[in-house]
Structure formats: structure tokens, C-alpha cells
């Protein structure tokens, strides 16, 4: 049985995740850089997390509609995630100086799973 999309007017809902792994010292510098970036307009819907087991790992989550499908396309190191938002691309680029960055875009399922 097919269920209707619970949020049909939302376009392509997505979750963008930017993870950075560096040293403990670079994590505090990365946090300061994030604070500056997130003061800009259009940064609502952003949440930042620190890994409970490895405090030098940070994760930035952006919620909303997916960005331009051509943005970041092409793979390759440092090119960004396919379908990433402009804000996500800016954050990922800014965090690269602090360590390894993984940037991914997740699309919400059209039909919820019964789990």
C-alpha cells in the first residue's frame, strides 16, 4: 500500500551532514570558525555536535530543502557533496583547514518505514 508523502509541499527535504575530524586544538578553532559563519543570514536550521567519545570530532547538520543538484557534483577530493546547499559548501570549505572533512546530503524517504 502506498502512503502519501507526509510533506508534499516541501520539495526535496534533506539533511546535510558535514563532519570534521582534527586534533583537540583544531576542534576549538573550528568551533570559533563555525560561530562566525553561523552569524550570517540564512544559517537557521543548523545544529552542531561534538562526538561524545572523541571530542575532536565535530558534526554540523543542516536541515531543509536540497541545494542545486549540480552543486558539488563531480566527485573527487574536496569537490563537495552532490546536491549540497551553498551554506553547506561554505561551511565544508571553511572547516577543511582544521582536518578531514566529510560532506554528505541525505534525502528523506517519500514513504516512512514501519520500524
PDB file of C-alpha atoms in Angstrom:
ATOM      1  CA  UNK A   1       0.000   0.000   0.000  1.00  0.00           C
ATOM      2  CA  UNK A   2       1.426   3.384  -0.978  1.00  0.00           C
ATOM      3  CA  UNK A   3       1.245   6.156   1.575  1.00  0.00           C
ATOM      4  CA  UNK A   4       1.004   9.808   0.583  1.00  0.00           C
ATOM      5  CA  UNK A   5       4.056  11.946   1.106  1.00  0.00           C
ATOM      6  CA  UNK A   6       3.539  13.430   4.615  1.00  0.00           C
ATOM      7  CA  UNK A   7       5.003  16.736   3.480  1.00  0.00           C
ATOM      8  CA  UNK A   8       4.120  17.120  -0.221  1.00  0.00           C
ATOM      9  CA  UNK A   9       4.831  20.840  -0.444  1.00  0.00           C
ATOM     10  CA  UNK A  10       8.358  20.600   0.918  1.00  0.00           C
ATOM     11  CA  UNK A  11      10.147  19.903  -2.366  1.00  0.00           C
ATOM     12  CA  UNK A  12      13.080  17.613  -1.650  1.00  0.00           C
ATOM     13  CA  UNK A  13      13.562  17.580   2.125  1.00  0.00           C
ATOM     14  CA  UNK A  14      17.106  16.793   3.067  1.00  0.00           C
ATOM     15  CA  UNK A  15      19.662  16.569   5.817  1.00  0.00           C
ATOM     16  CA  UNK A  16      23.149  17.796   5.051  1.00  0.00           C
ATOM     17  CA  UNK A  17      25.912  16.482   7.330  1.00  0.00           C
ATOM     18  CA  UNK A  18      29.401  17.940   7.492  1.00  0.00           C
ATOM     19  CA  UNK A  19      31.825  16.056   9.716  1.00  0.00           C
ATOM     20  CA  UNK A  20      35.292  17.259  10.605  1.00  0.00           C
ATOM     21  CA  UNK A  21      37.988  15.235  12.357  1.00  0.00           C
ATOM     22  CA  UNK A  22      41.091  17.008  13.565  1.00  0.00           C
ATOM     23  CA  UNK A  23      43.113  17.499  16.716  1.00  0.00           C
ATOM     24  CA  UNK A  24      41.609  18.645  20.019  1.00  0.00           C
ATOM     25  CA  UNK A  25      43.240  22.062  19.488  1.00  0.00           C
ATOM     26  CA  UNK A  26      41.875  22.374  15.949  1.00  0.00           C
ATOM     27  CA  UNK A  27      38.367  21.441  17.169  1.00  0.00           C
ATOM     28  CA  UNK A  28      38.156  24.572  19.318  1.00  0.00           C
ATOM     29  CA  UNK A  29      39.421  26.658  16.387  1.00  0.00           C
ATOM     30  CA  UNK A  30      36.839  25.011  14.125  1.00  0.00           C
ATOM     31  CA  UNK A  31      34.108  25.858  16.649  1.00  0.00           C
ATOM     32  CA  UNK A  32      35.160  29.515  16.595  1.00  0.00           C
ATOM     33  CA  UNK A  33      35.090  29.496  12.771  1.00  0.00           C
ATOM     34  CA  UNK A  34      31.598  27.926  12.842  1.00  0.00           C
ATOM     35  CA  UNK A  35      30.323  30.605  15.239  1.00  0.00           C
ATOM     36  CA  UNK A  36      31.473  33.285  12.803  1.00  0.00           C
ATOM     37  CA  UNK A  37      29.938  31.512   9.787  1.00  0.00           C
ATOM     38  CA  UNK A  38      26.618  30.901  11.521  1.00  0.00           C
ATOM     39  CA  UNK A  39      26.148  34.579  12.381  1.00  0.00           C
ATOM     40  CA  UNK A  40      25.383  35.219   8.717  1.00  0.00           C
ATOM     41  CA  UNK A  41      21.787  35.403   7.466  1.00  0.00           C
ATOM     42  CA  UNK A  42      20.343  32.145   6.186  1.00  0.00           C
ATOM     43  CA  UNK A  43      22.025  29.921   8.759  1.00  0.00           C
ATOM     44  CA  UNK A  44      18.885  28.926  10.657  1.00  0.00           C
ATOM     45  CA  UNK A  45      18.255  25.177  10.761  1.00  0.00           C
ATOM     46  CA  UNK A  46      21.904  24.426  11.568  1.00  0.00           C
ATOM     47  CA  UNK A  47      22.890  22.292  14.561  1.00  0.00           C
ATOM     48  CA  UNK A  48      26.423  21.454  15.682  1.00  0.00           C
ATOM     49  CA  UNK A  49      27.501  18.389  17.650  1.00  0.00           C
ATOM     50  CA  UNK A  50      30.672  17.067  19.278  1.00  0.00           C
ATOM     51  CA  UNK A  51      31.330  13.308  19.370  1.00  0.00           C
ATOM     52  CA  UNK A  52      30.902  12.038  22.951  1.00  0.00           C
ATOM     53  CA  UNK A  53      33.776   9.544  22.634  1.00  0.00           C
ATOM     54  CA  UNK A  54      36.203  11.611  20.523  1.00  0.00           C
ATOM     55  CA  UNK A  55      35.843  15.314  21.375  1.00  0.00           C
ATOM     56  CA  UNK A  56      37.928  16.432  18.385  1.00  0.00           C
ATOM     57  CA  UNK A  57      35.179  15.202  16.024  1.00  0.00           C
ATOM     58  CA  UNK A  58      32.519  17.766  15.109  1.00  0.00           C
ATOM     59  CA  UNK A  59      29.342  17.248  13.089  1.00  0.00           C
ATOM     60  CA  UNK A  60      27.290  20.047  11.548  1.00  0.00           C
ATOM     61  CA  UNK A  61      23.707  19.250  10.488  1.00  0.00           C
ATOM     62  CA  UNK A  62      21.721  21.461   8.100  1.00  0.00           C
ATOM     63  CA  UNK A  63      18.052  20.725   7.563  1.00  0.00           C
ATOM     64  CA  UNK A  64      15.828  21.926   4.759  1.00  0.00           C
ATOM     65  CA  UNK A  65      15.452  21.584   1.029  1.00  0.00           C
ATOM     66  CA  UNK A  66      18.328  20.254  -1.009  1.00  0.00           C
ATOM     67  CA  UNK A  67      20.558  22.679  -2.857  1.00  0.00           C
ATOM     68  CA  UNK A  68      21.229  22.878  -6.578  1.00  0.00           C
ATOM     69  CA  UNK A  69      21.567  19.320  -7.968  1.00  0.00           C
ATOM     70  CA  UNK A  70      24.642  20.457  -9.901  1.00  0.00           C
ATOM     71  CA  UNK A  71      26.351  21.963  -6.846  1.00  0.00           C
ATOM     72  CA  UNK A  72      29.344  19.978  -5.767  1.00  0.00           C
ATOM     73  CA  UNK A  73      28.741  17.349  -8.441  1.00  0.00           C
ATOM     74  CA  UNK A  74      31.626  15.523  -9.971  1.00  0.00           C
ATOM     75  CA  UNK A  75      33.126  13.656  -7.033  1.00  0.00           C
ATOM     76  CA  UNK A  76      36.821  13.943  -6.343  1.00  0.00           C
ATOM     77  CA  UNK A  77      38.544  15.165  -3.220  1.00  0.00           C
ATOM     78  CA  UNK A  78      37.293  18.492  -1.954  1.00  0.00           C
ATOM     79  CA  UNK A  79      34.543  18.906  -4.536  1.00  0.00           C
ATOM     80  CA  UNK A  80      31.699  18.873  -2.013  1.00  0.00           C
ATOM     81  CA  UNK A  81      28.587  16.740  -1.776  1.00  0.00           C
ATOM     82  CA  UNK A  82      26.276  16.356  -4.756  1.00  0.00           C
ATOM     83  CA  UNK A  83      23.186  18.496  -4.205  1.00  0.00           C
ATOM     84  CA  UNK A  84      24.785  20.413  -1.334  1.00  0.00           C
ATOM     85  CA  UNK A  85      23.468  23.828  -0.357  1.00  0.00           C
ATOM     86  CA  UNK A  86      25.592  26.953  -0.789  1.00  0.00           C
ATOM     87  CA  UNK A  87      25.784  27.289   3.018  1.00  0.00           C
ATOM     88  CA  UNK A  88      26.877  23.657   3.357  1.00  0.00           C
ATOM     89  CA  UNK A  89      29.584  24.157   0.747  1.00  0.00           C
ATOM     90  CA  UNK A  90      30.836  27.294   2.539  1.00  0.00           C
ATOM     91  CA  UNK A  91      30.940  25.507   5.903  1.00  0.00           C
ATOM     92  CA  UNK A  92      32.753  22.469   4.478  1.00  0.00           C
ATOM     93  CA  UNK A  93      35.319  24.661   2.712  1.00  0.00           C
ATOM     94  CA  UNK A  94      35.961  26.697   5.870  1.00  0.00           C
ATOM     95  CA  UNK A  95      36.434  23.577   8.015  1.00  0.00           C
ATOM     96  CA  UNK A  96      38.938  21.864   5.692  1.00  0.00           C
ATOM     97  CA  UNK A  97      41.812  23.788   7.240  1.00  0.00           C
ATOM     98  CA  UNK A  98      41.088  22.096  10.592  1.00  0.00           C
ATOM     99  CA  UNK A  99      41.200  18.477   9.476  1.00  0.00           C
ATOM    100  CA  UNK A 100      39.498  15.766   7.442  1.00  0.00           C
ATOM    101  CA  UNK A 101      36.024  16.791   6.213  1.00  0.00           C
ATOM    102  CA  UNK A 102      33.221  14.521   5.015  1.00  0.00           C
ATOM    103  CA  UNK A 103      30.204  16.256   3.480  1.00  0.00           C
ATOM    104  CA  UNK A 104      27.070  14.298   2.568  1.00  0.00           C
ATOM    105  CA  UNK A 105      23.467  15.045   1.619  1.00  0.00           C
ATOM    106  CA  UNK A 106      20.641  12.749   2.735  1.00  0.00           C
ATOM    107  CA  UNK A 107      17.159  12.783   1.178  1.00  0.00           C
ATOM    108  CA  UNK A 108      14.103  11.957   3.262  1.00  0.00           C
ATOM    109  CA  UNK A 109      12.229   8.839   2.216  1.00  0.00           C
ATOM    110  CA  UNK A 110       8.944   9.516   0.438  1.00  0.00           C
ATOM    111  CA  UNK A 111       7.288   6.736   2.395  1.00  0.00           C
ATOM    112  CA  UNK A 112       8.010   6.275   6.098  1.00  0.00           C
ATOM    113  CA  UNK A 113       9.349   2.899   7.218  1.00  0.00           C
ATOM    114  CA  UNK A 114       7.458   0.883   9.781  1.00  0.00           C
ATOM    115  CA  UNK A 115      10.266   0.238  12.233  1.00  0.00           C
TER     116      UNK A 115
END
